[in-house]
Amino acid sequence: MIEKMANGLADQLVEACLIEKERQEDYAYTYTCMAEKIITSGTILILSLVLKNFIPTIFFLTFFFALRTRTGGYHADTFLKCYFGTIAVYLFTFFICNYVDVNRVSLAVLLGLSTVVIGVFGTLNNPAIHMNRHELNESKKSARAMLVLEDVLIVFFIVIRGEVIIIKYMSAAIILCATLMCFAKISEMFDRQEGE
């Protein structure tokens, strides 16, 4: 349904001579991605209000999307799988951050390992995007710069003795990005083995 609406919007833009016919597919893809992100983020924000967890969720989403758009990683093959998977991951994150007593050393180790993973990979080239070598290198630089910024913000919050729950959510966003990158690499290995 979202794809139909995005395609319809792109058709209207072509008919109104606002975009070229050759770019119609690109615009439809972009509109689809935007709509899916709005629906998913909106659902998470509503859940965060219901769970009385709005501010930590804002930090989580900001850190996660700022990094995820630069790193890439595992992607579900349909919007519904992505949507329900993302909601499940958010609820899992909510449970872990709010109800599991994670000691600071464990959190620091996980955050450190995640920083190494993202630092090494930088960006994974999504087959739907097909970045060339230059674009991939620029994306890797951007991902690493964002990672450093987010790590510095976490350290800053620790130094000023900020809310522990916010520090957990910021850290969870980085850990989740690294985890999704690892899943994508593992999935890629299995796909290669099946292709041989």
mmCIF file of C-alpha atoms in Angstrom:
data_model
loop_
_atom_site.group_PDB
_atom_site.id
_atom_site.type_symbol
_atom_site.label_atom_id
_atom_site.label_comp_id
_atom_site.label_asym_id
_atom_site.label_seq_id
_atom_site.Cartn_x
_atom_site.Cartn_y
_atom_site.Cartn_z
ATOM 1 C CA MET A 1 0.000 0.000 0.000
ATOM 2 C CA ILE A 2 2.802 2.438 0.872
ATOM 3 C CA GLU A 3 4.610 1.612 -2.361
ATOM 4 C CA LYS A 4 1.429 2.203 -4.374
ATOM 5 C CA MET A 5 0.972 5.607 -2.776
ATOM 6 C CA ALA A 6 4.640 6.506 -3.352
ATOM 7 C CA ASN A 7 4.444 5.379 -6.979
ATOM 8 C CA GLY A 8 1.239 7.387 -7.422
ATOM 9 C CA LEU A 9 2.902 10.494 -6.006
ATOM 10 C CA ALA A 10 5.915 10.032 -8.280
ATOM 11 C CA ASP A 11 3.543 9.580 -11.266
ATOM 12 C CA GLN A 12 1.844 12.870 -10.406
ATOM 13 C CA LEU A 13 5.197 14.644 -10.221
ATOM 14 C CA VAL A 14 6.116 13.342 -13.670
ATOM 15 C CA GLU A 15 2.716 14.374 -15.094
ATOM 16 C CA ALA A 16 3.143 17.853 -13.597
ATOM 17 C CA CYS A 17 6.639 18.005 -15.184
ATOM 18 C CA LEU A 18 8.229 18.528 -11.763
ATOM 19 C CA ILE A 19 10.595 15.564 -12.176
ATOM 20 C CA GLU A 20 11.998 13.702 -15.166
ATOM 21 C CA LYS A 21 10.555 10.294 -16.066
ATOM 22 C CA GLU A 22 14.003 8.698 -15.603
ATOM 23 C CA ARG A 23 14.039 9.806 -11.938
ATOM 24 C CA GLN A 24 10.503 8.576 -11.157
ATOM 25 C CA GLU A 25 11.674 5.281 -9.650
ATOM 26 C CA ASP A 26 14.226 7.066 -7.432
ATOM 27 C CA TYR A 27 11.569 9.433 -6.103
ATOM 28 C CA ALA A 28 9.102 6.598 -5.487
ATOM 29 C CA TYR A 29 11.780 4.681 -3.554
ATOM 30 C CA THR A 30 12.645 7.764 -1.487
ATOM 31 C CA TYR A 31 8.982 8.476 -0.686
ATOM 32 C CA THR A 32 8.467 4.844 0.308
ATOM 33 C CA CYS A 33 11.462 4.938 2.668
ATOM 34 C CA MET A 34 10.309 8.233 4.195
ATOM 35 C CA ALA A 35 6.770 6.986 4.762
ATOM 36 C CA GLU A 36 7.984 3.738 6.309
ATOM 37 C CA LYS A 37 10.360 5.617 8.623
ATOM 38 C CA ILE A 38 7.578 8.026 9.688
ATOM 39 C CA ILE A 39 5.150 5.168 10.393
ATOM 40 C CA THR A 40 7.735 3.181 12.356
ATOM 41 C CA SER A 41 9.055 6.177 14.317
ATOM 42 C CA GLY A 42 5.516 7.381 15.002
ATOM 43 C CA THR A 43 4.546 4.008 16.424
ATOM 44 C CA ILE A 44 7.635 3.952 18.638
ATOM 45 C CA LEU A 45 6.928 7.475 19.896
ATOM 46 C CA ILE A 46 3.317 6.537 20.715
ATOM 47 C CA LEU A 47 4.573 3.436 22.542
ATOM 48 C CA SER A 48 7.076 5.577 24.431
ATOM 49 C CA LEU A 49 4.256 7.848 25.618
ATOM 50 C CA VAL A 50 2.199 4.858 26.720
ATOM 51 C CA LEU A 51 5.240 3.411 28.519
ATOM 52 C CA LYS A 52 6.106 6.826 30.035
ATOM 53 C CA ASN A 53 9.491 6.660 28.385
ATOM 54 C CA PHE A 54 9.392 9.543 25.890
ATOM 55 C CA ILE A 55 12.655 11.435 26.584
ATOM 56 C CA PRO A 56 14.943 8.363 26.649
ATOM 57 C CA THR A 57 13.229 7.162 23.456
ATOM 58 C CA ILE A 58 13.964 10.489 21.739
ATOM 59 C CA PHE A 59 17.656 10.034 22.580
ATOM 60 C CA PHE A 60 17.538 6.420 21.370
ATOM 61 C CA LEU A 61 15.868 7.274 18.047
ATOM 62 C CA THR A 62 18.126 10.266 17.436
ATOM 63 C CA PHE A 63 21.303 8.273 18.064
ATOM 64 C CA PHE A 64 20.038 5.202 16.229
ATOM 65 C CA PHE A 65 18.796 6.903 13.047
ATOM 66 C CA ALA A 66 21.758 9.301 12.867
ATOM 67 C CA LEU A 67 24.106 6.325 12.870
ATOM 68 C CA ARG A 68 21.974 3.743 11.062
ATOM 69 C CA THR A 69 21.445 5.913 7.964
ATOM 70 C CA ARG A 70 25.231 6.096 7.628
ATOM 71 C CA THR A 71 26.230 2.532 8.566
ATOM 72 C CA GLY A 72 23.617 0.370 6.893
ATOM 73 C CA GLY A 73 23.279 -3.157 8.173
ATOM 74 C CA TYR A 74 20.683 -5.896 8.182
ATOM 75 C CA HIS A 75 17.445 -5.038 6.360
ATOM 76 C CA ALA A 76 14.268 -7.103 6.393
ATOM 77 C CA ASP A 77 12.949 -7.973 2.942
ATOM 78 C CA THR A 78 9.464 -6.485 3.493
ATOM 79 C CA PHE A 79 8.148 -3.439 5.290
ATOM 80 C CA LEU A 80 5.932 -5.498 7.594
ATOM 81 C CA LYS A 81 8.879 -7.610 8.757
ATOM 82 C CA CYS A 82 10.924 -4.445 9.246
ATOM 83 C CA TYR A 83 8.079 -2.707 11.079
ATOM 84 C CA PHE A 84 7.305 -5.515 13.517
ATOM 85 C CA GLY A 85 10.993 -6.320 13.936
ATOM 86 C CA THR A 86 11.768 -2.702 14.793
ATOM 87 C CA ILE A 87 8.889 -2.496 17.270
ATOM 88 C CA ALA A 88 10.045 -5.760 18.886
ATOM 89 C CA VAL A 89 13.625 -4.457 19.118
ATOM 90 C CA TYR A 90 12.394 -1.204 20.682
ATOM 91 C CA LEU A 91 10.321 -3.106 23.277
ATOM 92 C CA PHE A 92 13.300 -5.358 24.006
ATOM 93 C CA THR A 93 15.507 -2.260 24.423
ATOM 94 C CA PHE A 94 12.890 -0.709 26.718
ATOM 95 C CA PHE A 95 12.802 -3.854 28.848
ATOM 96 C CA ILE A 96 16.602 -4.191 29.067
ATOM 97 C CA CYS A 97 17.249 -0.500 29.777
ATOM 98 C CA ASN A 98 14.454 -0.132 32.328
ATOM 99 C CA TYR A 99 14.217 -3.463 34.084
ATOM 100 C CA VAL A 100 17.533 -5.325 33.769
ATOM 101 C CA ASP A 101 20.303 -4.221 36.074
ATOM 102 C CA VAL A 102 23.134 -3.866 33.550
ATOM 103 C CA ASN A 103 26.357 -3.012 35.347
ATOM 104 C CA ARG A 104 28.481 -0.195 33.961
ATOM 105 C CA VAL A 105 31.424 -2.439 33.079
ATOM 106 C CA SER A 106 29.249 -4.720 30.922
ATOM 107 C CA LEU A 107 27.685 -1.706 29.219
ATOM 108 C CA ALA A 108 31.119 -0.159 28.613
ATOM 109 C CA VAL A 109 32.443 -3.430 27.140
ATOM 110 C CA LEU A 110 29.454 -3.812 24.812
ATOM 111 C CA LEU A 111 29.711 -0.170 23.776
ATOM 112 C CA GLY A 112 33.461 -0.550 23.190
ATOM 113 C CA LEU A 113 32.995 -3.675 21.053
ATOM 114 C CA SER A 114 30.225 -1.955 19.092
ATOM 115 C CA THR A 115 32.449 1.064 18.518
ATOM 116 C CA VAL A 116 35.174 -1.219 17.160
ATOM 117 C CA VAL A 117 32.714 -3.024 14.843
ATOM 118 C CA ILE A 118 31.331 0.220 13.435
ATOM 119 C CA GLY A 119 34.814 1.743 13.254
ATOM 120 C CA VAL A 120 36.119 -1.221 11.240
ATOM 121 C CA PHE A 121 33.167 -1.603 8.851
ATOM 122 C CA GLY A 122 32.160 2.065 8.665
ATOM 123 C CA THR A 123 29.355 1.478 6.188
ATOM 124 C CA LEU A 124 27.900 -1.625 4.579
ATOM 125 C CA ASN A 125 26.900 -1.144 0.961
ATOM 126 C CA ASN A 126 23.177 -1.859 0.679
ATOM 127 C CA PRO A 127 22.396 -3.651 -2.613
ATOM 128 C CA ALA A 128 19.340 -1.394 -3.059
ATOM 129 C CA ILE A 129 21.551 1.706 -3.038
ATOM 130 C CA HIS A 130 24.602 0.495 -5.045
ATOM 131 C CA MET A 131 27.110 3.081 -3.814
ATOM 132 C CA ASN A 132 30.209 3.451 -5.937
ATOM 133 C CA ARG A 133 33.667 3.338 -4.323
ATOM 134 C CA HIS A 134 33.820 7.115 -3.729
ATOM 135 C CA GLU A 135 30.302 7.260 -2.237
ATOM 136 C CA LEU A 136 31.066 4.274 -0.001
ATOM 137 C CA ASN A 137 34.277 5.883 1.278
ATOM 138 C CA GLU A 138 32.469 9.157 1.991
ATOM 139 C CA SER A 139 29.706 7.258 3.785
ATOM 140 C CA LYS A 140 32.293 5.406 5.886
ATOM 141 C CA LYS A 141 33.900 8.717 6.897
ATOM 142 C CA SER A 142 30.484 10.106 7.804
ATOM 143 C CA ALA A 143 29.560 6.998 9.826
ATOM 144 C CA ARG A 144 32.832 7.085 11.737
ATOM 145 C CA ALA A 145 32.494 10.820 12.442
ATOM 146 C CA MET A 146 28.942 10.291 13.735
ATOM 147 C CA LEU A 147 30.143 7.381 15.869
ATOM 148 C CA VAL A 148 32.843 9.539 17.458
ATOM 149 C CA LEU A 149 30.313 12.316 18.113
ATOM 150 C CA GLU A 150 27.876 9.896 19.743
ATOM 151 C CA ASP A 151 30.611 8.272 21.858
ATOM 152 C CA VAL A 152 31.791 11.722 22.996
ATOM 153 C CA LEU A 153 28.217 12.666 23.945
ATOM 154 C CA ILE A 154 27.885 9.490 26.002
ATOM 155 C CA VAL A 155 31.162 10.208 27.792
ATOM 156 C CA PHE A 156 29.992 13.792 28.371
ATOM 157 C CA PHE A 157 26.739 12.541 29.937
ATOM 158 C CA ILE A 158 28.734 10.168 32.150
ATOM 159 C CA VAL A 159 31.109 12.956 33.260
ATOM 160 C CA ILE A 160 28.267 15.352 34.127
ATOM 161 C CA ARG A 161 26.469 12.490 35.858
ATOM 162 C CA GLY A 162 23.513 12.609 33.498
ATOM 163 C CA GLU A 163 20.488 10.369 33.807
ATOM 164 C CA VAL A 164 21.640 6.743 33.716
ATOM 165 C CA ILE A 165 18.563 5.711 31.714
ATOM 166 C CA ILE A 166 19.453 8.185 28.940
ATOM 167 C CA ILE A 167 23.046 6.917 28.864
ATOM 168 C CA LYS A 168 21.705 3.356 28.550
ATOM 169 C CA TYR A 169 19.426 4.320 25.643
ATOM 170 C CA MET A 170 22.183 6.207 23.801
ATOM 171 C CA SER A 171 24.508 3.235 24.252
ATOM 172 C CA ALA A 172 21.778 0.811 23.155
ATOM 173 C CA ALA A 173 21.410 2.704 19.866
ATOM 174 C CA ILE A 174 25.106 2.239 19.033
ATOM 175 C CA ILE A 175 25.078 -1.397 20.175
ATOM 176 C CA LEU A 176 22.007 -2.059 18.008
ATOM 177 C CA CYS A 177 23.638 -0.513 14.920
ATOM 178 C CA ALA A 178 26.723 -2.683 15.391
ATOM 179 C CA THR A 179 24.563 -5.773 15.931
ATOM 180 C CA LEU A 180 22.626 -5.118 12.716
ATOM 181 C CA MET A 181 25.904 -4.704 10.843
ATOM 182 C CA CYS A 182 27.111 -8.065 12.175
ATOM 183 C CA PHE A 183 23.812 -9.733 11.198
ATOM 184 C CA ALA A 184 24.171 -8.296 7.685
ATOM 185 C CA LYS A 185 27.728 -9.623 7.366
ATOM 186 C CA ILE A 186 26.675 -13.081 8.626
ATOM 187 C CA SER A 187 23.688 -13.099 6.264
ATOM 188 C CA GLU A 188 25.975 -12.111 3.387
ATOM 189 C CA MET A 189 28.309 -15.034 4.188
ATOM 190 C CA PHE A 190 25.415 -17.507 4.185
ATOM 191 C CA ASP A 191 24.095 -16.100 0.914
ATOM 192 C CA ARG A 192 27.537 -16.516 -0.678
ATOM 193 C CA GLN A 193 27.776 -20.116 0.552
ATOM 194 C CA GLU A 194 24.340 -20.937 -0.850
ATOM 195 C CA GLY A 195 25.334 -19.379 -4.194
ATOM 196 C CA GLU A 196 28.403 -21.625 -4.531
#
